[in-house]
Amino acid sequence: GYLRNGKLEVAFNRLTRALEADPNYSTAHNAMASLHERLGNTETAEKHYRRAVELSPMDSASQSNFGGFLCRTGRYAEGEQRFLQALKNSLYERPEVAYNNAGICMQTAGQDGKAETYFRSALELNPRIPAALIGMVKLSFDARRFLPARAYLQRYQELSQLDPKALWLGVRIERELGDKTSENRYTTQLRRRYPDSHEARELESKS
């Protein structure tokens, strides 16, 4: 709870005490790993992530968290394997999280086919995952599937405010579909809300 609320020093002290009382407490190792990652202590974070999954191999949350860490440090194949390990647990209450994170990992790695498979699996379980929806917008646009890209972006807008990247995607999608009214709507929002963004400058250079 302290970690979620940004009270890192208090969280560190509580987790240290928990691990002193029980060095084999996997949940505490998982939380300590997350804390050290936020502090930029990559090596220490990895030690705690590894210890957490060693102690509780069927703890899907720890496996998924470790997978995210590995992907953020550029070890995409290792990260993917951790997500798949998390999904082996039939009692995992939030498999859509592992699928979504695997999709983000594979998209970052440039493996769009795998990314789409994972995002679709996540959305089948929970159609309201913003990260999976925007991931599908990008994948659909890059594959020149502009109608699905529009549909995914519309679903995404129902859940999240559009940032500059999403608005710029909207502009380009509607430009490809020839819908000038919708293109102008995204253009106006991008110029008004994010005038100093890279995307706004790109818009002006390509107008």
mmCIF file of C-alpha atoms in Angstrom, residues 34-187:
data_model
loop_
_atom_site.group_PDB
_atom_site.id
_atom_site.type_symbol
_atom_site.label_atom_id
_atom_site.label_comp_id
_atom_site.label_asym_id
_atom_site.label_seq_id
_atom_site.Cartn_x
_atom_site.Cartn_y
_atom_site.Cartn_z
ATOM 1 C CA SER A 34 9.273 -3.176 -7.735
ATOM 2 C CA LEU A 35 10.524 -0.561 -5.274
ATOM 3 C CA HIS A 36 14.156 -0.945 -6.359
ATOM 4 C CA GLU A 37 13.154 -0.797 -10.006
ATOM 5 C CA ARG A 38 11.397 2.512 -9.371
ATOM 6 C CA LEU A 39 14.553 3.776 -7.694
ATOM 7 C CA GLY A 40 16.673 2.726 -10.674
ATOM 8 C CA ASN A 41 18.496 -0.024 -8.785
ATOM 9 C CA THR A 42 18.255 -2.537 -11.635
ATOM 10 C CA GLU A 43 20.586 -5.216 -10.292
ATOM 11 C CA THR A 44 18.978 -5.279 -6.860
ATOM 12 C CA ALA A 45 15.517 -5.291 -8.409
ATOM 13 C CA GLU A 46 16.395 -8.307 -10.547
ATOM 14 C CA LYS A 47 17.734 -10.215 -7.539
ATOM 15 C CA HIS A 48 14.450 -9.733 -5.698
ATOM 16 C CA TYR A 49 12.329 -10.583 -8.746
ATOM 17 C CA ARG A 50 14.304 -13.796 -9.250
ATOM 18 C CA ARG A 51 14.008 -14.703 -5.592
ATOM 19 C CA ALA A 52 10.249 -14.103 -5.649
ATOM 20 C CA VAL A 53 9.668 -16.488 -8.558
ATOM 21 C CA GLU A 54 12.109 -19.059 -7.167
ATOM 22 C CA LEU A 55 10.160 -19.152 -3.921
ATOM 23 C CA SER A 56 6.725 -19.177 -5.581
ATOM 24 C CA PRO A 57 6.938 -20.426 -9.189
ATOM 25 C CA MET A 58 3.143 -20.505 -9.457
ATOM 26 C CA ASP A 59 2.718 -16.922 -8.277
ATOM 27 C CA SER A 60 1.470 -15.481 -11.563
ATOM 28 C CA ALA A 61 1.647 -11.869 -10.394
ATOM 29 C CA SER A 62 5.343 -12.217 -9.568
ATOM 30 C CA GLN A 63 6.049 -14.000 -12.858
ATOM 31 C CA SER A 64 4.220 -11.274 -14.792
ATOM 32 C CA ASN A 65 5.982 -8.487 -12.896
ATOM 33 C CA PHE A 66 9.344 -10.109 -13.569
ATOM 34 C CA GLY A 67 8.406 -10.452 -17.225
ATOM 35 C CA GLY A 68 7.650 -6.741 -17.409
ATOM 36 C CA PHE A 69 10.996 -5.932 -15.813
ATOM 37 C CA LEU A 70 12.868 -8.131 -18.294
ATOM 38 C CA CYS A 71 11.119 -6.474 -21.226
ATOM 39 C CA ARG A 72 11.835 -2.995 -19.884
ATOM 40 C CA THR A 73 15.511 -3.945 -19.745
ATOM 41 C CA GLY A 74 15.504 -5.216 -23.324
ATOM 42 C CA ARG A 75 15.351 -8.955 -22.645
ATOM 43 C CA TYR A 76 12.201 -9.564 -24.625
ATOM 44 C CA ALA A 77 12.407 -13.326 -25.143
ATOM 45 C CA GLU A 78 13.054 -13.912 -21.428
ATOM 46 C CA GLY A 79 10.194 -11.575 -20.559
ATOM 47 C CA GLU A 80 7.808 -13.401 -22.864
ATOM 48 C CA GLN A 81 8.655 -16.705 -21.186
ATOM 49 C CA ARG A 82 7.800 -15.246 -17.787
ATOM 50 C CA PHE A 83 4.388 -14.114 -19.045
ATOM 51 C CA LEU A 84 3.751 -17.584 -20.450
ATOM 52 C CA GLN A 85 4.780 -19.069 -17.118
ATOM 53 C CA ALA A 86 2.272 -16.795 -15.370
ATOM 54 C CA LEU A 87 -0.461 -18.038 -17.715
ATOM 55 C CA LYS A 88 0.211 -21.694 -16.866
ATOM 56 C CA ASN A 89 -1.508 -21.162 -13.523
ATOM 57 C CA SER A 90 -5.171 -21.998 -14.155
ATOM 58 C CA LEU A 91 -6.090 -20.214 -10.919
ATOM 59 C CA TYR A 92 -4.583 -16.896 -12.035
ATOM 60 C CA GLU A 93 -7.347 -14.338 -11.505
ATOM 61 C CA ARG A 94 -6.071 -11.772 -14.028
ATOM 62 C CA PRO A 95 -4.615 -13.583 -17.052
ATOM 63 C CA GLU A 96 -5.523 -10.585 -19.222
ATOM 64 C CA VAL A 97 -2.755 -8.645 -17.440
ATOM 65 C CA ALA A 98 -0.107 -11.157 -18.528
ATOM 66 C CA TYR A 99 -1.476 -11.240 -22.085
ATOM 67 C CA ASN A 100 -1.528 -7.444 -22.266
ATOM 68 C CA ASN A 101 1.995 -7.103 -20.880
ATOM 69 C CA ALA A 102 3.240 -9.769 -23.283
ATOM 70 C CA GLY A 103 1.661 -7.793 -26.120
ATOM 71 C CA ILE A 104 3.441 -4.600 -25.060
ATOM 72 C CA CYS A 105 6.707 -6.522 -24.754
ATOM 73 C CA MET A 106 6.442 -8.072 -28.205
ATOM 74 C CA GLN A 107 5.347 -4.801 -29.807
ATOM 75 C CA THR A 108 8.386 -3.073 -28.332
ATOM 76 C CA ALA A 109 10.530 -5.918 -29.656
ATOM 77 C CA GLY A 110 9.105 -5.379 -33.150
ATOM 78 C CA GLN A 111 7.334 -8.741 -33.205
ATOM 79 C CA ASP A 112 3.969 -7.440 -34.351
ATOM 80 C CA GLY A 113 2.422 -10.841 -35.080
ATOM 81 C CA LYS A 114 2.969 -12.071 -31.558
ATOM 82 C CA ALA A 115 1.935 -8.703 -30.131
ATOM 83 C CA GLU A 116 -1.409 -8.841 -31.933
ATOM 84 C CA THR A 117 -2.065 -12.392 -30.747
ATOM 85 C CA TYR A 118 -1.437 -11.418 -27.136
ATOM 86 C CA PHE A 119 -3.474 -8.195 -27.327
ATOM 87 C CA ARG A 120 -6.411 -10.066 -28.843
ATOM 88 C CA SER A 121 -6.247 -12.664 -26.064
ATOM 89 C CA ALA A 122 -6.230 -9.895 -23.459
ATOM 90 C CA LEU A 123 -9.227 -8.148 -25.037
ATOM 91 C CA GLU A 124 -11.189 -11.386 -25.277
ATOM 92 C CA LEU A 125 -10.903 -11.670 -21.506
ATOM 93 C CA ASN A 126 -11.423 -7.960 -20.815
ATOM 94 C CA PRO A 127 -12.496 -5.688 -23.701
ATOM 95 C CA ARG A 128 -11.708 -2.575 -21.652
ATOM 96 C CA ILE A 129 -7.913 -2.648 -21.380
ATOM 97 C CA PRO A 130 -6.628 0.722 -22.637
ATOM 98 C CA ALA A 131 -3.063 -0.445 -23.311
ATOM 99 C CA ALA A 132 -4.243 -3.395 -25.410
ATOM 100 C CA LEU A 133 -6.660 -1.187 -27.355
ATOM 101 C CA ILE A 134 -4.067 1.459 -28.224
ATOM 102 C CA GLY A 135 -1.654 -1.337 -29.053
ATOM 103 C CA MET A 136 -4.171 -2.674 -31.560
ATOM 104 C CA VAL A 137 -4.667 0.818 -32.992
ATOM 105 C CA LYS A 138 -0.949 1.041 -33.779
ATOM 106 C CA LEU A 139 -0.719 -2.495 -35.135
ATOM 107 C CA SER A 140 -3.795 -2.059 -37.326
ATOM 108 C CA PHE A 141 -2.563 1.285 -38.668
ATOM 109 C CA ASP A 142 0.889 -0.085 -39.464
ATOM 110 C CA ALA A 143 -0.754 -2.998 -41.300
ATOM 111 C CA ARG A 144 -2.910 -0.480 -43.243
ATOM 112 C CA ARG A 145 -6.100 -1.847 -41.707
ATOM 113 C CA PHE A 146 -7.566 1.591 -41.205
ATOM 114 C CA LEU A 147 -11.192 0.736 -40.383
ATOM 115 C CA PRO A 148 -10.201 -1.583 -37.512
ATOM 116 C CA ALA A 149 -7.677 1.050 -36.387
ATOM 117 C CA ARG A 150 -10.493 3.614 -36.209
ATOM 118 C CA ALA A 151 -12.724 1.206 -34.277
ATOM 119 C CA TYR A 152 -10.023 0.403 -31.723
ATOM 120 C CA LEU A 153 -9.254 4.104 -31.271
ATOM 121 C CA GLN A 154 -12.931 4.863 -30.661
ATOM 122 C CA ARG A 155 -13.048 2.149 -28.012
ATOM 123 C CA TYR A 156 -9.862 3.510 -26.475
ATOM 124 C CA GLN A 157 -11.353 7.019 -26.263
ATOM 125 C CA GLU A 158 -14.180 5.691 -24.123
ATOM 126 C CA LEU A 159 -11.634 4.735 -21.455
ATOM 127 C CA SER A 160 -8.750 7.219 -21.685
ATOM 128 C CA GLN A 161 -7.996 10.775 -22.686
ATOM 129 C CA LEU A 162 -6.083 10.878 -25.931
ATOM 130 C CA ASP A 163 -2.440 11.868 -25.566
ATOM 131 C CA PRO A 164 -0.467 13.468 -28.435
ATOM 132 C CA LYS A 165 0.531 10.101 -29.911
ATOM 133 C CA ALA A 166 -3.070 8.854 -29.953
ATOM 134 C CA LEU A 167 -4.357 12.102 -31.452
ATOM 135 C CA TRP A 168 -1.713 11.992 -34.183
ATOM 136 C CA LEU A 169 -2.743 8.412 -34.917
ATOM 137 C CA GLY A 170 -6.330 9.625 -35.180
ATOM 138 C CA VAL A 171 -5.332 12.327 -37.657
ATOM 139 C CA ARG A 172 -3.485 9.846 -39.869
ATOM 140 C CA ILE A 173 -6.203 7.191 -39.686
ATOM 141 C CA GLU A 174 -8.911 9.611 -40.775
ATOM 142 C CA ARG A 175 -6.634 11.075 -43.436
ATOM 143 C CA GLU A 176 -6.240 7.597 -44.920
ATOM 144 C CA LEU A 177 -9.990 6.986 -44.741
ATOM 145 C CA GLY A 178 -10.747 10.342 -46.349
ATOM 146 C CA ASP A 179 -12.915 11.597 -43.473
ATOM 147 C CA LYS A 180 -11.979 15.274 -43.380
ATOM 148 C CA THR A 181 -14.403 16.142 -40.574
ATOM 149 C CA SER A 182 -12.949 13.542 -38.207
ATOM 150 C CA GLU A 183 -9.407 14.411 -39.250
ATOM 151 C CA ASN A 184 -10.047 18.075 -38.414
ATOM 152 C CA ARG A 185 -11.487 17.108 -35.031
ATOM 153 C CA TYR A 186 -8.303 15.268 -34.055
ATOM 154 C CA THR A 187 -6.161 18.043 -35.571
#
